[in-house]
Tab-separated table of C-alpha atoms in Angstrom:
chain	number	residue	atom	x	y	z
A	1	MET	CA	118.840	69.854	93.268
A	2	HIS	CA	119.900	70.924	89.785
A	3	VAL	CA	120.560	74.498	88.744
A	4	ILE	CA	117.415	76.009	87.190
A	5	ARG	CA	117.838	76.213	83.431
A	6	THR	CA	117.942	79.698	81.982
A	7	VAL	CA	116.170	81.407	79.104
A	8	THR	CA	117.966	84.077	77.058
A	9	LEU	CA	115.865	87.139	76.223
A	10	PRO	CA	116.258	89.087	72.950
A	11	SER	CA	118.211	91.756	74.894
A	12	GLY	CA	120.785	89.103	75.816
A	13	ALA	CA	119.756	88.908	79.483
A	14	ARG	CA	119.639	85.367	80.886
A	15	VAL	CA	116.888	84.625	83.380
A	16	PRO	CA	115.799	81.488	85.254
A	17	ALA	CA	112.941	79.595	83.589
A	18	LEU	CA	111.216	79.514	86.978
A	19	GLY	CA	110.588	82.829	88.712
A	20	GLN	CA	108.249	84.261	91.334
A	21	GLY	CA	104.921	86.003	90.823
A	22	THR	CA	103.508	88.473	93.350
A	23	TRP	CA	99.880	89.121	92.366
A	24	HIS	CA	97.819	89.580	95.597
A	25	MET	CA	100.997	89.744	97.696
A	26	GLY	CA	101.626	92.761	99.909
A	27	ASP	CA	97.915	93.394	100.529
A	28	ASP	CA	97.636	91.912	104.038
A	29	PRO	CA	99.987	93.348	106.708
A	30	SER	CA	99.515	90.230	108.880
A	31	ARG	CA	101.111	88.094	106.161
A	32	ARG	CA	104.002	90.445	105.387
A	33	ALA	CA	106.725	88.596	107.314
A	34	GLU	CA	105.740	85.276	105.714
A	35	GLU	CA	105.633	86.807	102.230
A	36	LEU	CA	109.033	88.470	102.666
A	37	ASP	CA	110.443	85.124	103.824
A	38	ALA	CA	108.920	83.417	100.768
A	39	LEU	CA	110.467	85.890	98.303
A	40	ARG	CA	113.884	85.700	99.978
A	41	THR	CA	113.715	81.894	100.047
A	42	GLY	CA	113.021	82.019	96.307
A	43	LEU	CA	116.139	84.131	95.800
A	44	ASP	CA	118.149	81.615	97.856
A	45	LEU	CA	116.853	78.788	95.633
A	46	GLY	CA	117.757	80.522	92.357
A	47	MET	CA	114.258	81.793	91.490
A	48	THR	CA	115.745	85.234	91.035
A	49	LEU	CA	113.224	86.601	88.515
A	50	ILE	CA	110.540	88.447	90.506
A	51	ASP	CA	107.470	89.735	88.683
A	52	THR	CA	105.306	92.565	89.995
A	53	ALA	CA	103.262	95.509	88.662
A	54	GLU	CA	102.095	98.965	89.644
A	55	MET	CA	98.524	97.586	89.534
A	56	TYR	CA	99.099	94.881	92.177
A	57	GLY	CA	97.709	96.287	95.401
A	58	SER	CA	98.098	99.789	93.918
A	59	GLY	CA	101.859	99.573	94.460
A	60	ALA	CA	101.795	97.475	97.672
A	61	SER	CA	103.300	94.483	95.864
A	62	GLU	CA	106.193	96.578	94.532
A	63	GLU	CA	106.864	97.879	98.040
A	64	LEU	CA	106.929	94.302	99.373
A	65	VAL	CA	109.360	93.242	96.636
A	66	GLY	CA	111.523	96.295	97.354
A	67	GLU	CA	111.761	95.277	101.002
A	68	ALA	CA	112.475	91.631	100.132
A	69	ILE	CA	115.435	92.498	97.887
A	70	ARG	CA	116.941	95.177	100.108
A	71	GLY	CA	120.665	94.443	100.319
A	72	ARG	CA	120.278	91.794	97.580
A	73	ARG	CA	119.294	93.928	94.578
A	74	ASP	CA	122.015	92.528	92.327
A	75	GLU	CA	120.761	88.965	92.859
A	76	ALA	CA	117.303	89.779	91.554
A	77	PHE	CA	115.961	90.260	88.025
A	78	LEU	CA	113.033	92.647	88.518
A	79	VAL	CA	110.027	92.697	86.208
A	80	SER	CA	107.290	95.303	86.597
A	81	LYS	CA	104.490	96.674	84.441
A	82	VAL	CA	102.878	99.933	83.430
A	83	LEU	CA	99.077	100.172	83.274
A	84	PRO	CA	97.652	100.918	79.805
A	85	SER	CA	95.980	104.042	81.235
A	86	ASN	CA	99.472	105.378	82.080
A	87	ALA	CA	101.152	104.176	78.904
A	88	ASP	CA	101.401	107.425	76.923
A	89	ARG	CA	104.741	109.135	76.322
A	90	ARG	CA	104.827	111.070	79.581
A	91	GLY	CA	102.765	108.708	81.726
A	92	THR	CA	105.026	105.710	81.048
A	93	VAL	CA	108.067	107.603	82.314
A	94	GLU	CA	106.213	108.877	85.401
A	95	ALA	CA	104.797	105.425	86.187
A	96	CYS	CA	108.261	103.927	85.895
A	97	ARG	CA	109.710	106.512	88.278
A	98	ALA	CA	106.966	105.762	90.818
A	99	SER	CA	107.651	102.023	90.515
A	100	LEU	CA	111.377	102.621	91.002
A	101	ARG	CA	110.644	104.558	94.205
A	102	ARG	CA	108.414	101.800	95.571
A	103	LEU	CA	110.968	99.124	94.643
A	104	GLY	CA	113.774	101.175	96.202
A	105	THR	CA	116.030	100.771	93.172
A	106	ASP	CA	117.437	102.811	90.299
A	107	ARG	CA	116.519	100.296	87.582
A	108	ILE	CA	113.865	97.769	86.598
A	109	ASP	CA	115.413	94.940	84.589
A	110	LEU	CA	112.358	94.323	82.390
A	111	TYR	CA	109.387	96.693	82.136
A	112	LEU	CA	106.172	95.543	80.449
A	113	LEU	CA	103.024	97.123	79.046
A	114	HIS	CA	100.438	95.295	81.224
A	115	TRP	CA	97.850	94.964	78.449
A	116	ARG	CA	96.862	96.898	75.390
A	117	GLY	CA	94.733	99.989	75.979
A	118	GLY	CA	93.840	103.099	74.000
A	119	VAL	CA	97.347	104.549	73.679
A	120	PRO	CA	98.965	103.714	70.313
A	121	LEU	CA	101.558	100.949	70.755
A	122	ALA	CA	104.132	103.037	68.866
A	123	GLU	CA	103.865	105.811	71.481
A	124	THR	CA	104.273	103.372	74.385
A	125	VAL	CA	107.248	101.663	72.725
A	126	GLU	CA	108.880	105.045	72.117
A	127	ALA	CA	108.550	105.874	75.837
A	128	LEU	CA	109.865	102.435	76.834
A	129	GLU	CA	112.872	102.767	74.547
A	130	GLU	CA	113.578	106.202	76.047
A	131	LEU	CA	113.586	104.586	79.514
A	132	VAL	CA	116.124	102.025	78.234
A	133	ARG	CA	118.333	104.864	76.947
A	134	GLN	CA	118.092	106.603	80.325
A	135	GLY	CA	119.110	103.406	82.133
A	136	SER	CA	115.873	103.330	84.173
A	137	ILE	CA	114.980	99.958	82.653
A	138	GLY	CA	117.166	97.231	81.178
A	139	SER	CA	114.688	96.265	78.465
A	140	TRP	CA	110.972	96.337	77.678
A	141	GLY	CA	108.320	93.785	76.868
A	142	VAL	CA	104.576	93.278	76.649
A	143	SER	CA	101.875	91.350	78.452
A	144	ASN	CA	98.546	89.918	77.261
A	145	LEU	CA	99.257	90.704	73.598
A	146	ASP	CA	97.903	88.272	71.002
A	147	THR	CA	99.318	87.662	67.521
A	148	ASP	CA	97.462	90.583	65.902
A	149	ASP	CA	98.646	92.916	68.672
A	150	LEU	CA	102.254	91.820	68.179
A	151	ALA	CA	101.822	92.578	64.465
A	152	ASP	CA	100.854	96.149	65.413
A	153	LEU	CA	104.144	96.824	67.217
A	154	PRO	CA	106.362	99.302	65.328
A	155	ARG	CA	108.545	97.760	62.628
A	156	GLY	CA	111.756	96.394	64.124
A	157	ALA	CA	110.515	96.679	67.731
A	158	VAL	CA	111.091	93.325	69.453
A	159	PRO	CA	109.787	92.874	73.011
A	160	ASP	CA	111.901	90.870	75.471
A	161	THR	CA	108.857	88.770	76.391
A	162	ASP	CA	105.107	88.431	76.013
A	163	GLN	CA	103.681	87.602	79.444
A	164	ILE	CA	100.463	85.627	79.010
A	165	LEU	CA	98.003	83.357	80.767
A	166	TYR	CA	99.157	79.829	79.942
A	167	ASN	CA	98.545	76.541	81.739
A	168	LEU	CA	96.949	73.121	81.220
A	169	THR	CA	93.424	74.586	81.116
A	170	ARG	CA	94.431	77.611	78.999
A	171	ARG	CA	96.212	76.039	76.034
A	172	GLY	CA	94.898	78.433	73.379
A	173	PRO	CA	98.296	80.149	72.853
A	174	GLU	CA	99.750	76.874	71.532
A	175	TYR	CA	97.871	77.230	68.250
A	176	ALA	CA	99.209	80.547	66.948
A	177	LEU	CA	100.728	82.760	69.652
A	178	LEU	CA	103.514	80.459	70.880
A	179	PRO	CA	104.595	79.625	67.294
A	180	ARG	CA	104.610	83.355	66.403
A	181	CYS	CA	106.684	84.212	69.468
A	182	ARG	CA	109.128	81.454	68.456
A	183	GLU	CA	109.426	82.953	64.958
A	184	LEU	CA	110.285	86.286	66.605
A	185	SER	CA	112.623	84.574	69.155
A	186	VAL	CA	110.535	86.137	71.931
A	187	PRO	CA	110.223	83.916	75.029
A	188	VAL	CA	106.817	83.677	76.691
A	189	MET	CA	106.314	84.288	80.408
A	190	ALA	CA	103.423	82.186	81.745
A	191	TYR	CA	101.414	83.722	84.564
A	192	SER	CA	98.986	81.653	86.689
A	193	PRO	CA	100.737	78.438	85.529
A	194	VAL	CA	98.619	76.383	87.933
A	195	GLU	CA	95.427	78.414	87.245
A	196	GLN	CA	95.594	79.885	90.774
A	197	GLY	CA	95.161	76.354	92.138
A	198	ARG	CA	91.824	75.716	90.384
A	199	LEU	CA	93.063	72.832	88.225
A	200	LEU	CA	94.715	70.902	91.059
A	201	GLY	CA	91.735	68.668	91.833
A	202	HIS	CA	91.756	67.119	88.358
A	203	GLU	CA	91.937	63.317	88.319
A	204	ALA	CA	94.481	63.045	85.475
A	205	LEU	CA	96.826	65.458	87.239
A	206	HIS	CA	96.581	63.414	90.434
A	207	ALA	CA	97.372	60.199	88.568
A	208	VAL	CA	100.545	61.653	87.017
A	209	ALA	CA	101.547	63.197	90.342
A	210	GLU	CA	101.090	59.872	92.116
A	211	ALA	CA	103.244	58.079	89.551
A	212	HIS	CA	106.104	60.511	90.245
A	213	ALA	CA	105.478	60.850	94.012
A	214	VAL	CA	105.026	64.610	93.638
A	215	THR	CA	102.131	67.072	94.033
A	216	PRO	CA	99.604	67.943	91.293
A	217	ALA	CA	100.899	71.554	91.395
A	218	GLN	CA	104.417	70.335	90.622
A	219	VAL	CA	103.140	68.368	87.618
A	220	ALA	CA	101.201	71.388	86.316
A	221	LEU	CA	104.301	73.558	86.693
A	222	ALA	CA	106.662	71.005	85.111
A	223	TRP	CA	104.216	70.760	82.184
A	224	VAL	CA	104.504	74.524	81.548
A	225	LEU	CA	108.292	74.379	81.949
A	226	ARG	CA	108.644	71.628	79.311
A	227	HIS	CA	109.155	74.349	76.678
A	228	GLU	CA	112.712	75.688	76.342
A	229	ASP	CA	111.406	79.200	75.685
A	230	VAL	CA	108.706	79.472	78.357
A	231	ILE	CA	109.289	81.082	81.758
A	232	ALA	CA	106.827	80.305	84.567
A	233	ILE	CA	106.085	82.787	87.359
A	234	PRO	CA	103.938	81.040	89.982
A	235	LYS	CA	103.033	82.980	93.114
A	236	ALA	CA	103.998	81.480	96.459
A	237	SER	CA	103.425	83.336	99.700
A	238	SER	CA	105.023	80.803	102.066
A	239	ARG	CA	108.454	79.189	102.288
A	240	ARG	CA	106.954	75.684	101.937
A	241	HIS	CA	105.113	76.667	98.762
A	242	VAL	CA	108.265	78.241	97.265
A	243	GLU	CA	110.243	75.055	97.966
A	244	GLU	CA	107.492	72.984	96.328
A	245	ASN	CA	107.602	75.196	93.223
A	246	ARG	CA	111.398	75.012	93.081
A	247	ALA	CA	111.330	71.198	93.110
A	248	ALA	CA	109.009	71.259	90.078
A	249	ALA	CA	111.877	72.656	87.978
A	250	ASP	CA	113.715	69.334	88.459
A	251	LEU	CA	110.702	67.155	87.581
A	252	VAL	CA	111.003	65.439	84.196
A	253	LEU	CA	107.727	64.216	82.706
A	254	GLY	CA	107.677	61.376	80.173
A	255	GLU	CA	105.789	60.778	76.921
A	256	GLU	CA	103.106	58.771	78.747
A	257	ASP	CA	102.542	61.650	81.151
A	258	PHE	CA	102.163	64.130	78.295
A	259	ALA	CA	99.755	61.782	76.481
A	260	ALA	CA	97.596	61.415	79.604
A	261	LEU	CA	97.548	65.165	80.155
A	262	ASP	CA	96.750	65.830	76.469
A	263	GLU	CA	93.764	63.514	76.771
A	264	ALA	CA	92.512	65.262	79.894
A	265	PHE	CA	93.380	68.787	78.709
A	266	PRO	CA	93.204	68.693	74.887
A	267	PRO	CA	95.409	71.066	72.879
A	268	PRO	CA	93.560	73.676	70.781
A	269	ALA	CA	92.257	72.594	67.372
A	270	GLY	CA	92.035	76.175	66.131
A	271	LYS	CA	92.798	79.779	67.009
A	272	ARG	CA	91.213	81.083	70.192
A	273	PRO	CA	91.272	84.630	71.518
A	274	LEU	CA	93.956	85.117	74.177
A	275	GLU	CA	92.448	84.692	77.626
A	276	ILE	CA	93.252	87.083	80.463
A	277	LEU	CA	92.800	86.710	84.219
């Protein structure tokens, strides 16, 4: 097993290209032990970036993550998000403090605006930069922002990432958003990189998987990870699933594989609005 390659964020922080998502984790008490084991297994395997949000389970996901990293805080790179309804000057700071309490830590490594709402972006960025100055967060970023939204950020304000929906069936960002993020040297964080499992029955994916003796999910994940500046954050709520995801980081697809996948999942021919799950 190779070391997971890293991606350097504009702030200078280096993070693994393959992390762990936690959407819908922490909701079911009967699954808690298995989910904690999954997150800790991910840490053991080098998937040290853990993504959560105040919205997920109304804080239940953050509490789960906090428990999973107890005694191992320095191994983890924590990402959380503020809801747009909380993203004014005061609300951002209060939301961050509440997230810190649930996570049981004194800092969030990367704090994102979850999506754009009614609060002016300049006000949210001002609050985020104040949190950086206070040491409550290491850096800030955005989520679900398209090219025109990025253009509305205050002059000189560079987010550490734009977390977006990106996978084989959601290739719209390749037309304009990924190139714009590259111009800004802002890495993209891909959520739902296997479309929450919905794309796994596709024939072309099975054919490529069979050729490499791997699973369709591993092919879909390796496809997202082919970009040097894209971080993938699949959710896995069992140890077996985490190990499967980890192995995808070592899978190298060839030109024939990419051609077959392009045929089955064509790249965008024009600009499409950014999709959100």
